[in-house]
Amino acid sequence: MALSVPNFVRLRDYQLTPLPNGSVLLQQGRSVSRYVEGTGPNSVVRANLVKGRHEIKKKLVTVSREEGAACFNTWTRAGQAFTTRRLDDILNLTAEGDARQAAVKPEQHGQPFYDLQVYRKTLHCSGQGNCRRQCGGLGGCIDGCQGPRNRMDKTHKCDFKVHISATLTDVKLGYRRLTVEGEHVPTDVDLVPPKVRELRPAEEVKDTMRVQREKFGTTAVKVVRALLADVPCNPEVNSRYVPREKQVKRFLERTDMLLRTGADKAPFA
C-alpha cells in the first residue's frame, strides 16, 4: 500500500524526471526529501533509512540550506566546523566548478563527456520489518551470527541502499540523481515494511517541531494536534508527517537540551 501523504508533499512533473536506467532526476531542495520520505516507491518511502557515506568536492561546489530548514546540528572538531547534511540542501558551483562545468563536452551515448561527479550521499535501510540480513535471516539474525563486522557497517541488516548524486552539470541545472541498489527481501518473499506509525518524522516535520518549540514552547500534545490539523494524511495517518506523541516528546527534549547548553552535539531522531 502506498504511503498516504499531505498534498503539499506531492511532486509536480517538472520536479521529477524518470531516466532510462531506472534512476530519477529530481529538482534539488524539497523535491529530494519529499521523494525519499513520501512520494517515491514503497521500497524507499516505507523504509526507515539511515545516513551512510557522504562525499562532496568542496573546491567545486558549496552547500547552503533550503529556505525554512531549521533542524540540523553544527559542531567543531579539532578546530574545524562541521554541520549535518540534509536531503534538501542546495548546491552551487564555485568559480572553479563553474569553469570545470563550462569545459564539459556535448552529450554522447546519453552522458556528457568529462562531467565530474561532485556530490554523493548514500542512505541505508535500517532493517526494520522482514529485511534479509547478510547472515541469511529474514527480520532477524540466524543462530550463531556474529552481527555486523564493525559499528560502521550499515549493510548487515539489509542490502537496500539509496544513492543521491550530482555531477557538475546537475549542480549547474539544479538537479539530483537518485538511484536505488539492492533489495529488502528476495524476489520470492513478500516485503513486510515497518508499520506506518513506526516511520521516522520527515525533515519538514522536524523543522516545524523545532520552530514551534523554540518560539512558542509548544508541548508534544499541542504539536501533534497542530500537525493533524495542518498536514492531514488520509485515509491513513502515518508518523512520517504526524509523529506519535512519544516521538515528538523525545525530539522536543533534545531540542531543549540544545537550547539550554548552546552545544549542537546531540543527534536528532
C-alpha positions as semicolon CSV with decimal commas, in nm:
position;residue;x (nm);y (nm);z (nm)
1;M;0,000;0,000;0,000
2;A;0,132;0,345;-0,096
3;L;0,207;0,586;0,185
4;S;-0,064;0,844;0,247
5;V;0,095;1,191;0,241
6;P;-0,024;1,554;0,262
7;N;-0,099;1,723;-0,069
8;F;0,191;1,968;-0,040
9;V;0,436;1,677;-0,043
10;R;0,329;1,550;-0,386
11;L;0,575;1,640;-0,663
12;R;0,484;1,807;-0,989
13;D;0,603;1,684;-1,327
14;Y;0,879;1,944;-1,359
15;Q;1,025;1,836;-1,024
16;L;1,080;1,471;-1,121
17;T;1,209;1,312;-1,442
18;P;1,240;0,930;-1,477
19;L;1,562;0,825;-1,652
20;P;1,606;0,528;-1,889
21;N;1,839;0,346;-1,648
22;G;1,575;0,334;-1,374
23;S;1,711;0,634;-1,184
24;V;1,520;0,959;-1,138
25;L;1,626;1,319;-1,181
26;L;1,494;1,545;-0,904
27;Q;1,489;1,919;-0,865
28;Q;1,721;1,999;-0,575
29;G;1,579;2,116;-0,243
30;R;1,247;1,998;-0,103
31;S;1,179;1,773;-0,402
32;V;1,457;1,537;-0,290
33;S;1,342;1,498;0,070
34;R;0,975;1,473;-0,033
35;Y;1,053;1,197;-0,283
36;V;1,263;0,997;-0,036
37;E;1,026;1,042;0,257
38;G;0,683;1,049;0,097
39;T;0,622;1,017;-0,277
40;G;0,883;0,772;-0,404
41;P;0,832;0,396;-0,446
42;N;0,732;0,189;-0,145
43;S;1,078;0,032;-0,129
44;V;1,211;0,379;-0,042
45;V;0,937;0,562;0,150
46;R;0,817;0,266;0,358
47;A;1,167;0,209;0,498
48;N;1,345;0,394;0,778
49;L;1,666;0,499;0,607
50;V;1,986;0,589;0,792
51;K;2,266;0,808;0,662
52;G;2,579;0,644;0,532
53;R;2,874;0,771;0,333
54;H;2,873;1,133;0,221
55;E;3,113;1,284;-0,032
56;I;3,136;1,637;-0,166
57;K;3,409;1,812;-0,364
58;K;3,426;2,137;-0,169
59;K;3,656;2,310;-0,415
60;L;3,393;2,277;-0,685
61;V;3,061;2,318;-0,500
62;T;2,923;2,499;-0,197
63;V;2,634;2,389;0,026
64;S;2,356;2,610;0,160
65;R;2,026;2,544;0,337
66;E;1,684;2,524;0,180
67;E;1,458;2,809;0,292
68;G;1,279;2,709;0,613
69;A;1,534;2,445;0,716
70;A;1,570;2,457;1,094
71;C;1,663;2,106;1,207
72;F;2,035;2,047;1,177
73;N;2,337;2,023;1,404
74;T;2,664;2,213;1,397
75;W;2,979;2,121;1,587
76;T;3,353;2,177;1,595
77;R;3,622;1,910;1,594
78;A;3,993;1,987;1,604
79;G;3,915;2,348;1,522
80;Q;3,718;2,257;1,209
81;A;3,347;2,335;1,177
82;F;3,101;2,063;1,071
83;T;2,727;2,056;1,012
84;T;2,458;1,800;0,943
85;R;2,393;1,737;0,573
86;R;2,024;1,737;0,481
87;L;1,847;1,580;0,185
88;D;1,713;1,921;0,081
89;D;2,046;2,105;0,092
90;I;2,119;2,337;-0,201
91;L;2,438;2,301;-0,408
92;N;2,602;2,577;-0,612
93;L;2,917;2,574;-0,821
94;T;3,222;2,766;-0,707
95;A;3,417;2,974;-0,961
96;E;3,644;2,675;-1,020
97;G;3,346;2,442;-1,050
98;D;3,177;2,674;-1,298
99;A;3,492;2,679;-1,512
100;R;3,514;2,297;-1,500
101;Q;3,150;2,264;-1,597
102;A;3,192;2,500;-1,892
103;A;3,451;2,256;-2,030
104;V;3,207;1,964;-2,031
105;K;3,163;1,840;-2,388
106;P;2,827;1,773;-2,557
107;E;2,637;1,461;-2,466
108;Q;2,745;1,131;-2,618
109;H;2,582;0,793;-2,551
110;G;2,341;0,956;-2,307
111;Q;2,601;1,119;-2,083
112;P;2,806;1,439;-2,118
113;F;3,181;1,384;-2,162
114;Y;3,403;1,473;-1,863
115;D;3,104;1,558;-1,641
116;L;3,258;1,502;-1,298
117;Q;3,051;1,373;-1,008
118;V;3,089;1,628;-0,726
119;Y;2,831;1,508;-0,473
120;R;2,722;1,167;-0,347
121;K;2,519;1,060;-0,047
122;T;2,417;0,705;0,046
123;L;2,117;0,608;0,260
124;H;2,084;0,256;0,402
125;C;1,774;0,066;0,508
126;S;1,775;0,021;0,885
127;G;1,650;-0,337;0,852
128;Q;1,314;-0,294;1,023
129;G;1,048;-0,532;0,900
130;N;1,142;-0,866;0,744
131;C;1,451;-0,746;0,554
132;R;1,707;-1,014;0,468
133;R;2,029;-0,988;0,664
134;Q;2,376;-1,073;0,539
135;C;2,374;-1,387;0,753
136;G;2,060;-1,506;0,572
137;G;1,796;-1,435;0,834
138;L;1,471;-1,256;0,750
139;G;1,383;-0,985;1,002
140;G;1,646;-1,117;1,241
141;C;1,985;-1,288;1,250
142;I;2,026;-1,663;1,229
143;D;2,158;-1,857;1,528
144;G;2,530;-1,811;1,570
145;C;2,551;-1,488;1,369
146;Q;2,827;-1,259;1,492
147;G;2,646;-0,946;1,375
148;P;2,793;-0,652;1,179
149;R;3,166;-0,651;1,107
150;N;3,203;-0,319;1,290
151;R;2,998;-0,026;1,419
152;M;3,016;0,146;1,080
153;D;2,872;-0,148;0,889
154;K;2,522;-0,041;0,781
155;T;2,456;-0,325;0,538
156;H;2,428;-0,626;0,769
157;K;2,059;-0,575;0,849
158;C;1,960;-0,500;0,488
159;D;2,129;-0,469;0,149
160;F;1,894;-0,197;0,019
161;K;2,054;0,144;-0,048
162;V;1,955;0,479;-0,195
163;H;2,227;0,679;-0,372
164;I;2,179;1,052;-0,428
165;S;2,437;1,217;-0,652
166;A;2,509;1,520;-0,869
167;T;2,755;1,597;-1,147
168;L;2,888;1,942;-1,236
169;T;2,610;1,984;-1,492
170;D;2,345;1,858;-1,247
171;V;2,452;2,127;-0,997
172;K;2,453;2,390;-1,272
173;L;2,094;2,297;-1,362
174;G;1,980;2,242;-1,002
175;Y;1,925;1,863;-1,009
176;R;2,000;1,549;-0,808
177;R;2,015;1,194;-0,942
178;L;1,860;0,922;-0,726
179;T;1,937;0,553;-0,776
180;V;1,839;0,251;-0,568
181;E;2,062;-0,052;-0,520
182;G;1,993;-0,394;-0,375
183;E;1,665;-0,525;-0,237
184;H;1,499;-0,565;0,101
185;V;1,396;-0,927;0,055
186;P;1,443;-1,198;-0,209
187;T;1,208;-1,182;-0,507
188;D;1,009;-1,483;-0,381
189;V;0,937;-1,319;-0,043
190;D;0,675;-1,050;0,023
191;L;0,818;-0,743;0,193
192;V;0,677;-0,658;0,535
193;P;0,782;-0,294;0,597
194;P;0,772;-0,109;0,930
195;K;0,424;-0,008;1,042
196;V;0,320;0,340;0,928
197;R;0,319;0,458;1,291
198;E;0,683;0,348;1,327
199;L;0,824;0,569;1,049
200;R;1,067;0,844;1,142
201;P;0,943;1,204;1,105
202;A;1,019;1,384;0,779
203;E;1,270;1,668;0,773
204;E;1,000;1,929;0,716
205;V;0,802;1,799;1,014
206;K;1,110;1,818;1,236
207;D;1,163;2,177;1,116
208;T;0,808;2,259;1,226
209;M;0,851;2,095;1,566
210;R;1,177;2,273;1,638
211;V;1,045;2,615;1,539
212;Q;0,728;2,570;1,744
213;R;0,931;2,468;2,049
214;E;1,184;2,750;2,018
215;K;0,932;3,027;1,954
216;F;0,627;2,917;2,149
217;G;0,738;2,650;2,397
218;T;0,480;2,415;2,246
219;T;0,413;2,083;2,420
220;A;0,418;1,746;2,247
221;V;0,039;1,714;2,266
222;K;-0,014;2,054;2,101
223;V;0,239;1,972;1,829
224;V;0,056;1,651;1,736
225;R;-0,282;1,827;1,732
226;A;-0,144;2,104;1,511
227;L;0,008;1,855;1,268
228;L;-0,317;1,660;1,247
229;A;-0,495;1,983;1,156
230;D;-0,234;2,125;0,918
231;V;-0,093;1,819;0,740
232;P;-0,375;1,562;0,730
233;C;-0,287;1,224;0,582
234;N;-0,598;1,048;0,460
235;P;-0,707;0,777;0,486
236;E;-0,411;0,658;0,689
237;V;-0,227;0,875;0,942
238;N;0,144;0,792;0,950
239;S;0,425;0,908;1,175
240;R;0,629;1,042;0,883
241;Y;0,405;1,351;0,880
242;V;0,209;1,318;1,206
243;P;0,455;1,164;1,457
244;R;0,339;0,979;1,764
245;E;0,334;1,183;2,084
246;K;0,626;0,977;2,219
247;Q;0,837;1,063;1,912
248;V;0,754;1,432;1,945
249;K;0,831;1,438;2,316
250;R;1,173;1,278;2,260
251;F;1,251;1,524;1,981
252;L;1,149;1,825;2,192
253;E;1,365;1,704;2,482
254;R;1,668;1,701;2,253
255;T;1,579;2,044;2,118
256;D;1,554;2,177;2,476
257;M;1,897;2,036;2,556
258;L;2,049;2,217;2,259
259;L;1,882;2,543;2,356
260;R;1,986;2,504;2,720
261;T;2,350;2,411;2,662
262;G;2,409;2,601;2,337
263;A;2,602;2,297;2,209
264;D;2,466;2,134;1,893
265;K;2,609;1,790;1,962
266;A;2,305;1,570;2,021
267;P;2,182;1,378;1,715
268;F;1,820;1,424;1,620
269;A;1,572;1,142;1,580
